[in-house]
Amino acid sequence: MQVNENFEPVIVAFCCNWCSYAGADLSGTNRLNYPTNVKIIRVPCSCRVNPMFILRAFQKGADGVIICGCHPGDCHYTSGNYFTRRRITLLYSMLDFLGIERNRTRLEWVSAAEGAKFAATMQQFTEDVKALGPNRRLEDLRCRKQ
Amino acid sequence: MQEAMIKRAKELLADGSVDRVIGWKRGEFAYDITPAVFTTAEELDRDFVCDDFTAANVSKYLVKETQKEGKILAFLKPCDTYSFNQLVKEHRIDREKVYVIGIEGGPKLDIEKIKAKGITGILSVKNEDYTLKIETIYGTQTMPFYEAILGKCASCKSKKHVVFDELIGEDGDVLDSNRFEMVEKLENMTAQERFDFWRDQLSKCIRCNACRNVCPACTCENCVFDNPKSGIDNKAPADSFEENMFHIIRAFHVAGRCTDCGECSRVCPQHIPLHLLNRKFIKDINELYGEYQAGADTTSRAPLNTYDKNDCEPSVVHERGVE
Amino acid sequence: MQRIGVFVCHCGTNIAATVDVKAVAEALGHEAGVVIAQDYQYMCSESGQELVKSAIREQKLTGVVICSCSPRMHENTFRKAAASAGLNPYLVEVANIREQCSWIHKDIATATEKAIILGKAAVAKVALNTPLTSMESPVVKRALVIGGGIAGIQTALDIAEAGFDVDIVEKNPTIGGKMAQIDKTFPTLDCAACILTPKMVEASQNERITIHSFSEVEDVKGFVGNFTVKIKKKARFVDETKCTGCGLCTEKCPMKKVPNEFNMGLDNRSAIYIPFAQAVPKVATIDPNYCMMLKTGKCGVCSKVCSAGAIDYKQQDTIIEQQYGAIVVATGFNPIKLDKYDEFAYNQCPDVVTSLELERLMNAAGPNGGTLLRPSDKTHPHTIVFVQCVGSRCDDEKGKPYCSKICCMYTAKHAMLIREKYPDTEVYVFYIDVRTPGKNFDEFYRRAVEQYNVHYIKGMVGKVTPKSDGKIDVQASDLLANEQLHINADMVVLAAAIEPDKTARPLATMLTTQMDTNDFFTEAHPKLRPVESATAGIFLSGACQGPKDIPETVAQGSAAAAKAIGLLCKNSITCNPCTAHSDELMCNGCSSCEKVCPYGAITYIDKEFRMPDRTTKIRRVASVNPAVCQGCGACTVACPSGAMDLSGFSNSQIMAEVDAICK
Amino acid sequence: MQKISKSRLYELFDAIAAKQSLYIPTDREAGAAEYRKYESGMKLTKELNTVRSAKDFFFPQTENLADFKIEGKTIEVRDIREECEDFVIFGVRACDARSFTILDKVFLCEPVDSFYKNRRDHGTVITMACTRPAETCFCKTFGIDPTVPGGDVSCFDDGESIFFLANTEKGERFVESISSFLEDGDTDRLMEVQTRAREIMDKLPLAKLSTENFGGDKLNEYFNSDKWAELSEACLGCGTCTFVCPTCQCYDIKDFNTGHGIKRFRCWDSCMYSDFTKMAHGNPRLTQLERFRQRFMHKLVYFPANNDGEFGCVGCGRCLAKCPISMNIVKVMKALEAK
């Protein structure tokens, strides 16, 4: 695929309040840069992320969606991220089955102490999505920016 | 078998064991059979049918039927018993109100496969030693029985009844089916090829909701796609995205609950192989979280309602197959 | 009709330097529903809050968006401000344009663009916010302290002092922890036992303190103010209530070849044992791995000699269940295992010891009665080499990345004590840096160097090689002199890094608290909430949170106690109103939600409904107990019909944010 | 009549397609035909009819009505209507051709549906006479002679040639435009084919089905019939019958938020759906029985009552073939008739 140098992907990051959102805050506190493409939505737990939110993001113009939660075993709610892991694994596998590019979606575990990991993950994810180009396979043409 | 079923149904009605019987009613032609509830011996004698075309899974009707007074007799094929069990497990069917008679399963015939051979004006279809003799307005035609069986029967997973109060005929075994063959074939394609395959298929969707409404796992009081409050309600696929979304979300909602009864693909007027989406989830669940057959029992925890601390990470998607 | 107010904070230059705050306010002012959009120097300041409050009153706002720092920082501040102006506090949303925007981006144009999008998402969300009312939940007036070291003891004593019942769960047969093993403490060189044991006794005698020794936490359920904890009291085969601690059994026990863990395995104890003379509770414990009676059924000596009849070979583990309002974690630390440090010959040479082993070797109650002798041949060592930072400040997998903090000081203490007691002994300390911040710490270290002539050498020890003559060759580099050294030593003491106790990780999972990558518990805020975990009602005391010396541990123990007391003083606490709720008309009663709820907050009720065909029908539907629900949202995704939704993070709110970000 | 040899038919298609969009029924897969835009190499289906009806050309499943461009607090309404391009549909069967006259009654009466009219004005319907009806066919019940289909131009196949007969002005213009391909031909063979087809029609299983017991005056008789409960019992409430039906014309109007505006569109709706014509107070037809009854009462009673006796069904048989539970208008008619 041709890489458009000027392509600035829209990336939605769902972050759990207790670990990953705090991790994102920490990368801010530590002034660790990551691309402006990433916009964070705070959810109480990664298990709050409904597959329809992910599809909705792609429909409305997102080029990549990443979910971040506490490391397995560290969930503030004990088990939320374990459910997330199953649900999201199956969902991503289904999207792959439908021919959607694998690198458009990601699930990462980022703790409150991992500001550096958060920034690095977002940096990498943005690059991966940039390399894929705009989301065409799971977009709603009506929402494409004129 | 039909005679034995009618006889037994009449007995159970007569002795008051059941108040109603759910089965199939003959139609205008050889094949247009409708699920129906019978309450009298006369109705049974006149209309009850169980033949090569009685493929419809009646278990979903029991959700509605068991909300009524009295007990109902249900004739369930092996595949239907899985749906039944799953509905019992999800508290959708009141087990106490159903008397289940397990009957032998298919293979059942797919009239569309017969018509696809260019056979039209069909007056009757007879199975003579696994050759179908089809009387039509334009003369008699024949075709091999197995070329006309339903897709869901061709990849039958089990001849075993997982629940019954009594059996008519023999109980069978869980089969070593080849049902994941097509899923595997797709998995081995490139992402572009898969995308093209599904675009071609899902673009046919007219959102008639037949797949959803026939699905025994789709018994929601109000489906998210009909509920404006859900934010994803949607009546027609106005964009290719919506064609995809409906089927992804539907498959996800039944993931871990779908018994692979195959009704979705049977009823699709556009012949979209929807069961492949469900089977993909089943295959993934089996491979990633251990073999699981929804409806095999009424107590096990659904794979998406449980977890293992050592579950694989979603990166497993990247490690498998081709992109 | 929505009337939303948007308030953009400069945060001095923290935000304003990289985000054009005026442009953000201007852009958000054009959003549908927004009636006022202002920027201000410090939104969280009194006058900033006043700006919000007066806007709420004057503009009759239905929603407020604050574009500022992380909601984890000031969401509560603004919620309170809104509430005081008569707006439901849950009609406030915070757009994080500092941590997640101005602090990480440099280009003003793109940072401003992003801040506007984040603001739009918050506006879109707040338009769908609904007023929420918090429920009250009662507080159980009892605290649990997990760990009975000095941290746990101090916390328990302080809580008991305030008039609340407190239980200590200690996994070992006695409380006291690591401090009980220490000989002298720095920088005062007073006797550890002398200051610790009175506290242990005080704890055991305090009516409000219950000590569950030889016990472990099995399960934790519930939430702040109302935890239900299962404690496993491990079978010690001795009836605690009967044992007088006379010690006769330990003398008579024929099995005396059990490595004594209290003395770091440097000597042996009997199969039935009391860890040390001042143990609390002073009760014997039978080690089932060595007891002949328990292993073969033949012996029974202890039972015969026990006049109190306390021995019970049939004792089983028992589980007790107790409610607590607050839990304090004080699980402490351990020195790391040095198996991977072959270069220091720790496993090969008995005369290479860890600092904690040295403590026991020098302790009057230790294996040698306080005389420093080499473990190998019980001779007096004349040359001792201390190696610092063994496993601390380490880049590789073998060690820990952090500084263990206490090693510099205790090594100075050891060196000083040795030089004091055995002036003929040469002491070398190899260090990378000597770190002595702390009251009287640097003076202490300088005394070691100047007064006691300890040889401090900046450099690394490359290899420790036991020699056939019983000596130990220590090969090292002196970085200041830039030369290679060989020291012919009698003993080598390794300052092993310290790490959190192994039980901490499973405990954190049970408590749903976070840990950092080194398994230290993470505090809610490193500066502002240092003794609280992010999980309400769970407090942190001592080295479980990070390496600490005794004064710091005690200080933190008291601080944690103060926080716990603050909680226990309340009769009830306000629950988070962002809980799940089920739309009964949509609910199928399928039980999916119940299966994924970690709190058991969902039950099912049979409810009568008027059906569309004007009949009535009894249907099974889910019902959420809002006092138990913690608002994770797992149920909302498990629910196929979308009947289950989460207040404060509803499907429509999150999708509105998605829409705003993606457009 | 003018004709073209079947061997030259695709040559003709190529020529038509060069000038305007041409749609022909072609096989998507064995046993399933659909209309597709003609491209060289595409072949006509051997199926009697397409799965979806031809109404899609004039009344597509979704259709944009208006756009609202939203910027902050400003909304700009955009009329997105534009003149549609001319197109030709070839191979429409008599039943579908008749369905257009039914749709016309709905969409072209005042107030005229300009979206429908636009497409109707620019579409030329070329029908194809039936020679091999299926067992599900019952167009005859509604007075349709499938051997003489309507449309702008009727085509007849005598086995060797295709005959063209213009029925309307638009049809005449079309036939004129392809006159270079046509030659005069005698219709003897064609008459034979037609006679044979009519004989078959009379032998079809549903040949005896009649509308004599239905019509606008039957409202009270059928509305309260106790047959509806049994008939609707198995109905899944899906929209298959509605969406394959050439005459179902109900639609819903919805708004879609694109992020930068609103697209107001209409989409097919089905009276079988629980949210059909849902209003603030809820759905006027609360049970599947009522919804099921609505669909058939509309076709057999209400529509003729308001449209000079014209029934809302053309007997194409699609719902007979496609209903997941094989409940259909024929079974309903027979059950209601049975006293």
Short mmCIF file of N, CA, C and O in Angstrom, two decimals, chain D residues 65-150:
data_model
loop_
_atom_site.label_atom_id
_atom_site.label_comp_id
_atom_site.label_asym_id
_atom_site.label_seq_id
_atom_site.Cartn_x
_atom_site.Cartn_y
_atom_site.Cartn_z
N LEU D 65 -32.71 11.67 1.29
CA LEU D 65 -33.75 12.66 1.01
C LEU D 65 -33.22 14.08 1.14
O LEU D 65 -33.57 14.96 0.34
N ALA D 66 -32.42 14.30 2.15
CA ALA D 66 -31.88 15.65 2.34
C ALA D 66 -30.63 15.56 3.20
O ALA D 66 -30.47 14.62 3.96
N ASP D 67 -29.78 16.55 3.05
CA ASP D 67 -28.59 16.64 3.89
C ASP D 67 -28.66 17.89 4.75
O ASP D 67 -29.14 18.93 4.28
N PHE D 68 -28.22 17.78 5.97
CA PHE D 68 -28.11 18.95 6.82
C PHE D 68 -26.64 19.08 7.18
O PHE D 68 -26.07 18.16 7.77
N LYS D 69 -26.06 20.17 6.80
CA LYS D 69 -24.66 20.38 7.14
C LYS D 69 -24.61 21.16 8.45
O LYS D 69 -25.23 22.22 8.57
N ILE D 70 -23.92 20.60 9.42
CA ILE D 70 -23.90 21.23 10.74
C ILE D 70 -22.49 21.69 11.07
O ILE D 70 -21.53 20.93 10.97
N GLU D 71 -22.39 22.96 11.41
CA GLU D 71 -21.11 23.47 11.91
C GLU D 71 -21.39 24.22 13.19
O GLU D 71 -22.00 25.29 13.16
N GLY D 72 -20.97 23.65 14.29
CA GLY D 72 -21.27 24.28 15.57
C GLY D 72 -22.77 24.42 15.73
O GLY D 72 -23.50 23.45 15.75
N LYS D 73 -23.21 25.67 15.80
CA LYS D 73 -24.63 25.88 16.02
C LYS D 73 -25.39 26.20 14.74
O LYS D 73 -26.56 26.51 14.78
N THR D 74 -24.70 26.18 13.60
CA THR D 74 -25.39 26.51 12.35
C THR D 74 -25.76 25.25 11.58
O THR D 74 -24.99 24.29 11.52
N ILE D 75 -26.94 25.27 11.04
CA ILE D 75 -27.41 24.14 10.24
C ILE D 75 -27.79 24.65 8.85
O ILE D 75 -28.51 25.65 8.71
N GLU D 76 -27.28 23.98 7.85
CA GLU D 76 -27.62 24.36 6.48
C GLU D 76 -28.32 23.17 5.84
O GLU D 76 -27.83 22.04 5.91
N VAL D 77 -29.48 23.42 5.27
CA VAL D 77 -30.22 22.32 4.63
C VAL D 77 -29.82 22.25 3.17
O VAL D 77 -29.77 23.25 2.48
N ARG D 78 -29.51 21.05 2.75
CA ARG D 78 -29.10 20.89 1.35
C ARG D 78 -30.06 19.97 0.62
O ARG D 78 -30.27 18.83 1.03
N ASP D 79 -30.63 20.48 -0.44
CA ASP D 79 -31.48 19.66 -1.30
C ASP D 79 -30.56 18.85 -2.19
O ASP D 79 -29.80 19.39 -2.98
N ILE D 80 -30.59 17.54 -2.02
CA ILE D 80 -29.62 16.73 -2.76
C ILE D 80 -30.25 16.11 -4.00
O ILE D 80 -29.64 15.29 -4.67
N ARG D 81 -31.49 16.52 -4.29
CA ARG D 81 -32.15 15.93 -5.46
C ARG D 81 -31.47 16.37 -6.74
O ARG D 81 -31.12 17.53 -6.91
N GLU D 82 -31.28 15.44 -7.64
CA GLU D 82 -30.80 15.82 -8.96
C GLU D 82 -31.39 14.86 -9.99
O GLU D 82 -31.78 13.74 -9.65
N GLU D 83 -31.45 15.35 -11.18
CA GLU D 83 -32.05 14.56 -12.24
C GLU D 83 -31.29 13.26 -12.41
O GLU D 83 -30.06 13.24 -12.52
N CYS D 84 -32.03 12.16 -12.40
CA CYS D 84 -31.38 10.88 -12.54
C CYS D 84 -31.09 10.59 -14.01
O CYS D 84 -31.72 11.18 -14.89
N GLU D 85 -30.12 9.76 -14.28
CA GLU D 85 -29.77 9.48 -15.68
C GLU D 85 -30.70 8.40 -16.23
O GLU D 85 -31.23 7.59 -15.49
N ASP D 86 -30.86 8.42 -17.55
CA ASP D 86 -31.71 7.41 -18.18
C ASP D 86 -31.14 6.02 -17.97
O ASP D 86 -29.92 5.83 -17.99
N PHE D 87 -32.03 5.08 -17.77
CA PHE D 87 -31.59 3.69 -17.66
C PHE D 87 -32.64 2.75 -18.21
O PHE D 87 -33.80 3.12 -18.38
N VAL D 88 -32.19 1.56 -18.52
CA VAL D 88 -33.08 0.55 -19.11
C VAL D 88 -33.01 -0.70 -18.26
O VAL D 88 -31.93 -1.12 -17.84
N ILE D 89 -34.19 -1.26 -17.96
CA ILE D 89 -34.20 -2.55 -17.28
C ILE D 89 -34.76 -3.57 -18.27
O ILE D 89 -35.86 -3.39 -18.79
N PHE D 90 -33.99 -4.60 -18.48
CA PHE D 90 -34.41 -5.62 -19.44
C PHE D 90 -34.80 -6.88 -18.67
O PHE D 90 -34.19 -7.23 -17.67
N GLY D 91 -35.83 -7.54 -19.16
CA GLY D 91 -36.15 -8.87 -18.63
C GLY D 91 -37.07 -8.87 -17.44
O GLY D 91 -37.13 -9.82 -16.69
N VAL D 92 -37.81 -7.77 -17.25
CA VAL D 92 -38.76 -7.71 -16.14
C VAL D 92 -39.94 -8.62 -16.47
O VAL D 92 -40.43 -8.64 -17.60
N ARG D 93 -40.37 -9.41 -15.46
CA ARG D 93 -41.51 -10.30 -15.70
C ARG D 93 -42.82 -9.55 -15.55
O ARG D 93 -42.88 -8.49 -14.92
N ALA D 94 -43.87 -10.17 -16.04
CA ALA D 94 -45.19 -9.52 -16.05
C ALA D 94 -45.62 -9.10 -14.65
O ALA D 94 -46.20 -8.03 -14.47
N CYS D 95 -45.33 -9.96 -13.67
CA CYS D 95 -45.76 -9.66 -12.30
C CYS D 95 -45.08 -8.39 -11.79
O CYS D 95 -45.72 -7.49 -11.25
N ASP D 96 -43.77 -8.32 -11.99
CA ASP D 96 -43.03 -7.15 -11.52
C ASP D 96 -43.46 -5.90 -12.29
O ASP D 96 -43.55 -4.80 -11.74
N ALA D 97 -43.75 -6.10 -13.58
CA ALA D 97 -44.18 -4.95 -14.38
C ALA D 97 -45.49 -4.41 -13.82
O ALA D 97 -45.69 -3.20 -13.71
N ARG D 98 -46.37 -5.33 -13.42
CA ARG D 98 -47.63 -4.89 -12.84
C ARG D 98 -47.39 -4.19 -11.49
O ARG D 98 -48.11 -3.26 -11.13
N SER D 99 -46.36 -4.63 -10.78
CA SER D 99 -46.10 -4.04 -9.46
C SER D 99 -45.83 -2.55 -9.60
O SER D 99 -46.14 -1.78 -8.70
N PHE D 100 -45.25 -2.15 -10.75
CA PHE D 100 -44.95 -0.72 -10.92
C PHE D 100 -46.23 0.10 -10.94
O PHE D 100 -46.28 1.22 -10.44
N THR D 101 -47.27 -0.47 -11.55
CA THR D 101 -48.51 0.31 -11.59
C THR D 101 -49.09 0.43 -10.18
O THR D 101 -49.71 1.44 -9.84
N ILE D 102 -48.84 -0.60 -9.35
CA ILE D 102 -49.31 -0.51 -7.96
C ILE D 102 -48.49 0.54 -7.21
O ILE D 102 -49.04 1.38 -6.50
N LEU D 103 -47.18 0.50 -7.39
CA LEU D 103 -46.33 1.49 -6.72
C LEU D 103 -46.67 2.90 -7.21
O LEU D 103 -46.68 3.86 -6.44
N ASP D 104 -46.96 3.00 -8.53
CA ASP D 104 -47.32 4.32 -9.09
C ASP D 104 -48.51 4.91 -8.36
O ASP D 104 -48.56 6.11 -8.08
N LYS D 105 -49.46 4.05 -8.05
CA LYS D 105 -50.66 4.54 -7.37
C LYS D 105 -50.31 5.17 -6.02
O LYS D 105 -50.96 6.10 -5.57
N VAL D 106 -49.30 4.62 -5.41
CA VAL D 106 -48.91 5.14 -4.10
C VAL D 106 -48.01 6.37 -4.24
O VAL D 106 -48.26 7.41 -3.62
N PHE D 107 -47.02 6.26 -5.08
CA PHE D 107 -45.99 7.31 -5.11
C PHE D 107 -46.29 8.45 -6.07
O PHE D 107 -45.75 9.54 -5.92
N LEU D 108 -47.12 8.20 -7.07
CA LEU D 108 -47.35 9.26 -8.06
C LEU D 108 -48.66 10.02 -7.83
O LEU D 108 -48.94 10.99 -8.52
N CYS D 109 -49.45 9.55 -6.85
CA CYS D 109 -50.65 10.34 -6.55
C CYS D 109 -50.20 11.55 -5.73
O CYS D 109 -49.10 11.58 -5.17
N GLU D 110 -51.04 12.53 -5.65
CA GLU D 110 -50.66 13.76 -4.94
C GLU D 110 -50.53 13.50 -3.45
O GLU D 110 -51.39 12.81 -2.88
N PRO D 111 -49.56 13.99 -2.75
CA PRO D 111 -48.40 14.69 -3.33
C PRO D 111 -47.43 13.70 -3.96
O PRO D 111 -47.14 12.66 -3.39
N VAL D 112 -46.96 14.06 -5.14
CA VAL D 112 -46.09 13.15 -5.89
C VAL D 112 -44.76 12.99 -5.16
O VAL D 112 -44.18 13.95 -4.67
N ASP D 113 -44.32 11.76 -5.12
CA ASP D 113 -43.00 11.49 -4.53
C ASP D 113 -41.97 11.76 -5.61
O ASP D 113 -41.82 11.00 -6.56
N SER D 114 -41.29 12.89 -5.46
CA SER D 114 -40.40 13.33 -6.54
C SER D 114 -39.20 12.40 -6.73
O SER D 114 -38.66 12.30 -7.82
N PHE D 115 -38.81 11.73 -5.66
CA PHE D 115 -37.68 10.80 -5.80
C PHE D 115 -38.08 9.62 -6.68
O PHE D 115 -37.35 9.19 -7.56
N TYR D 116 -39.26 9.10 -6.39
CA TYR D 116 -39.75 7.96 -7.16
C TYR D 116 -40.00 8.37 -8.61
O TYR D 116 -39.59 7.69 -9.54
N LYS D 117 -40.65 9.53 -8.75
CA LYS D 117 -41.01 9.98 -10.09
C LYS D 117 -39.77 10.20 -10.95
O LYS D 117 -39.73 9.82 -12.12
N ASN D 118 -38.75 10.75 -10.32
CA ASN D 118 -37.50 11.01 -11.02
C ASN D 118 -36.97 9.71 -11.64
O ASN D 118 -36.65 9.64 -12.83
N ARG D 119 -36.93 8.67 -10.82
CA ARG D 119 -36.41 7.39 -11.32
C ARG D 119 -37.35 6.77 -12.35
O ARG D 119 -36.91 6.22 -13.36
N ARG D 120 -38.62 6.90 -12.09
CA ARG D 120 -39.63 6.31 -12.99
C ARG D 120 -39.55 6.98 -14.36
O ARG D 120 -39.58 6.29 -15.38
N ASP D 121 -39.42 8.32 -14.36
CA ASP D 121 -39.36 9.05 -15.62
C ASP D 121 -38.16 8.64 -16.45
O ASP D 121 -38.21 8.66 -17.68
N HIS D 122 -37.10 8.30 -15.77
CA HIS D 122 -35.86 8.04 -16.53
C HIS D 122 -35.60 6.56 -16.77
O HIS D 122 -34.61 6.20 -17.39
N GLY D 123 -36.50 5.72 -16.27
CA GLY D 123 -36.29 4.29 -16.47
C GLY D 123 -37.19 3.75 -17.56
O GLY D 123 -38.37 4.09 -17.63
N THR D 124 -36.63 2.94 -18.41
CA THR D 124 -37.42 2.27 -19.44
C THR D 124 -37.51 0.79 -19.05
O THR D 124 -36.49 0.14 -18.84
N VAL D 125 -38.74 0.30 -18.93
CA VAL D 125 -38.94 -1.07 -18.48
C VAL D 125 -39.21 -1.97 -19.68
O VAL D 125 -40.18 -1.76 -20.41
N ILE D 126 -38.32 -2.92 -19.86
CA ILE D 126 -38.52 -3.87 -20.96
C ILE D 126 -38.84 -5.22 -20.34
O ILE D 126 -38.02 -5.78 -19.60
N THR D 127 -40.01 -5.70 -20.60
CA THR D 127 -40.46 -6.93 -19.96
C THR D 127 -40.15 -8.13 -20.83
O THR D 127 -39.81 -8.01 -22.00
N MET D 128 -40.28 -9.31 -20.23
CA MET D 128 -40.05 -10.54 -20.97
C MET D 128 -41.18 -11.52 -20.64
O MET D 128 -41.45 -11.76 -19.46
N ALA D 129 -41.84 -11.99 -21.65
CA ALA D 129 -42.96 -12.90 -21.46
C ALA D 129 -42.48 -14.23 -20.85
O ALA D 129 -41.38 -14.68 -21.13
N CYS D 130 -43.34 -14.80 -19.99
CA CYS D 130 -42.97 -16.06 -19.34
C CYS D 130 -43.33 -17.24 -20.23
O CYS D 130 -44.35 -17.24 -20.92
N THR D 131 -42.48 -18.26 -20.20
CA THR D 131 -42.78 -19.50 -20.93
C THR D 131 -42.75 -20.70 -19.99
O THR D 131 -43.34 -21.72 -20.29
N ARG D 132 -42.02 -20.56 -18.89
CA ARG D 132 -41.88 -21.69 -17.97
C ARG D 132 -42.19 -21.24 -16.54
O ARG D 132 -41.29 -21.07 -15.72
N PRO D 133 -43.47 -21.01 -16.22
CA PRO D 133 -43.78 -20.57 -14.86
C PRO D 133 -43.42 -21.63 -13.83
O PRO D 133 -43.31 -22.81 -14.14
N ALA D 134 -43.28 -21.17 -12.59
CA ALA D 134 -42.93 -22.08 -11.50
C ALA D 134 -44.20 -22.43 -10.72
O ALA D 134 -45.25 -21.80 -10.90
N GLU D 135 -44.08 -23.40 -9.83
CA GLU D 135 -45.25 -23.85 -9.07
C GLU D 135 -45.75 -22.76 -8.11
O GLU D 135 -46.89 -22.79 -7.67
N THR D 136 -44.84 -21.80 -7.82
CA THR D 136 -45.23 -20.75 -6.87
C THR D 136 -45.93 -19.57 -7.56
O THR D 136 -46.32 -18.62 -6.91
N CYS D 137 -46.02 -19.63 -8.88
CA CYS D 137 -46.61 -18.50 -9.62
C CYS D 137 -48.12 -18.48 -9.47
O CYS D 137 -48.78 -19.52 -9.58
N PHE D 138 -48.68 -17.30 -9.23
CA PHE D 138 -50.14 -17.16 -9.22
C PHE D 138 -50.57 -15.77 -9.68
O PHE D 138 -51.54 -15.21 -9.22
N CYS D 139 -49.82 -15.25 -10.64
CA CYS D 139 -50.12 -13.91 -11.16
C CYS D 139 -51.51 -13.88 -11.81
O CYS D 139 -52.20 -12.86 -11.78
N LYS D 140 -51.87 -15.04 -12.35
CA LYS D 140 -53.17 -15.14 -13.01
C LYS D 140 -54.30 -14.75 -12.05
O LYS D 140 -55.30 -14.17 -12.46
N THR D 141 -54.09 -15.08 -10.78
CA THR D 141 -55.10 -14.73 -9.77
C THR D 141 -55.43 -13.25 -9.80
O THR D 141 -56.54 -12.84 -9.51
N PHE D 142 -54.41 -12.46 -10.14
CA PHE D 142 -54.60 -11.01 -10.14
C PHE D 142 -54.78 -10.46 -11.55
O PHE D 142 -54.51 -9.29 -11.83
N GLY D 143 -55.19 -11.35 -12.43
CA GLY D 143 -55.53 -10.93 -13.78
C GLY D 143 -54.33 -10.60 -14.64
O GLY D 143 -54.44 -9.82 -15.59
N ILE D 144 -53.21 -11.15 -14.33
CA ILE D 144 -52.02 -10.86 -15.13
C ILE D 144 -51.81 -12.02 -16.09
O ILE D 144 -51.90 -13.19 -15.70
N ASP D 145 -51.57 -11.67 -17.33
CA ASP D 145 -51.23 -12.72 -18.31
C ASP D 145 -49.72 -12.65 -18.53
O ASP D 145 -49.22 -11.72 -19.17
N PRO D 146 -49.00 -13.57 -17.97
CA PRO D 146 -47.53 -13.47 -18.03
C PRO D 146 -46.98 -13.69 -19.43
O PRO D 146 -45.81 -13.44 -19.68
N THR D 147 -47.82 -14.14 -20.32
CA THR D 147 -47.34 -14.30 -21.70
C THR D 147 -47.43 -12.98 -22.46
O THR D 147 -46.87 -12.85 -23.53
N VAL D 148 -48.15 -12.05 -21.89
CA VAL D 148 -48.23 -10.71 -22.51
C VAL D 148 -47.92 -9.68 -21.43
O VAL D 148 -48.81 -9.07 -20.85
N PRO D 149 -46.66 -9.54 -21.10
CA PRO D 149 -46.30 -8.66 -19.99
C PRO D 149 -46.41 -7.19 -20.38
O PRO D 149 -46.42 -6.85 -21.57
N GLY D 150 -46.51 -6.33 -19.38
CA GLY D 150 -46.62 -4.90 -19.65
C GLY D 150 -45.26 -4.24 -19.79
O GLY D 150 -44.38 -4.77 -20.46
#
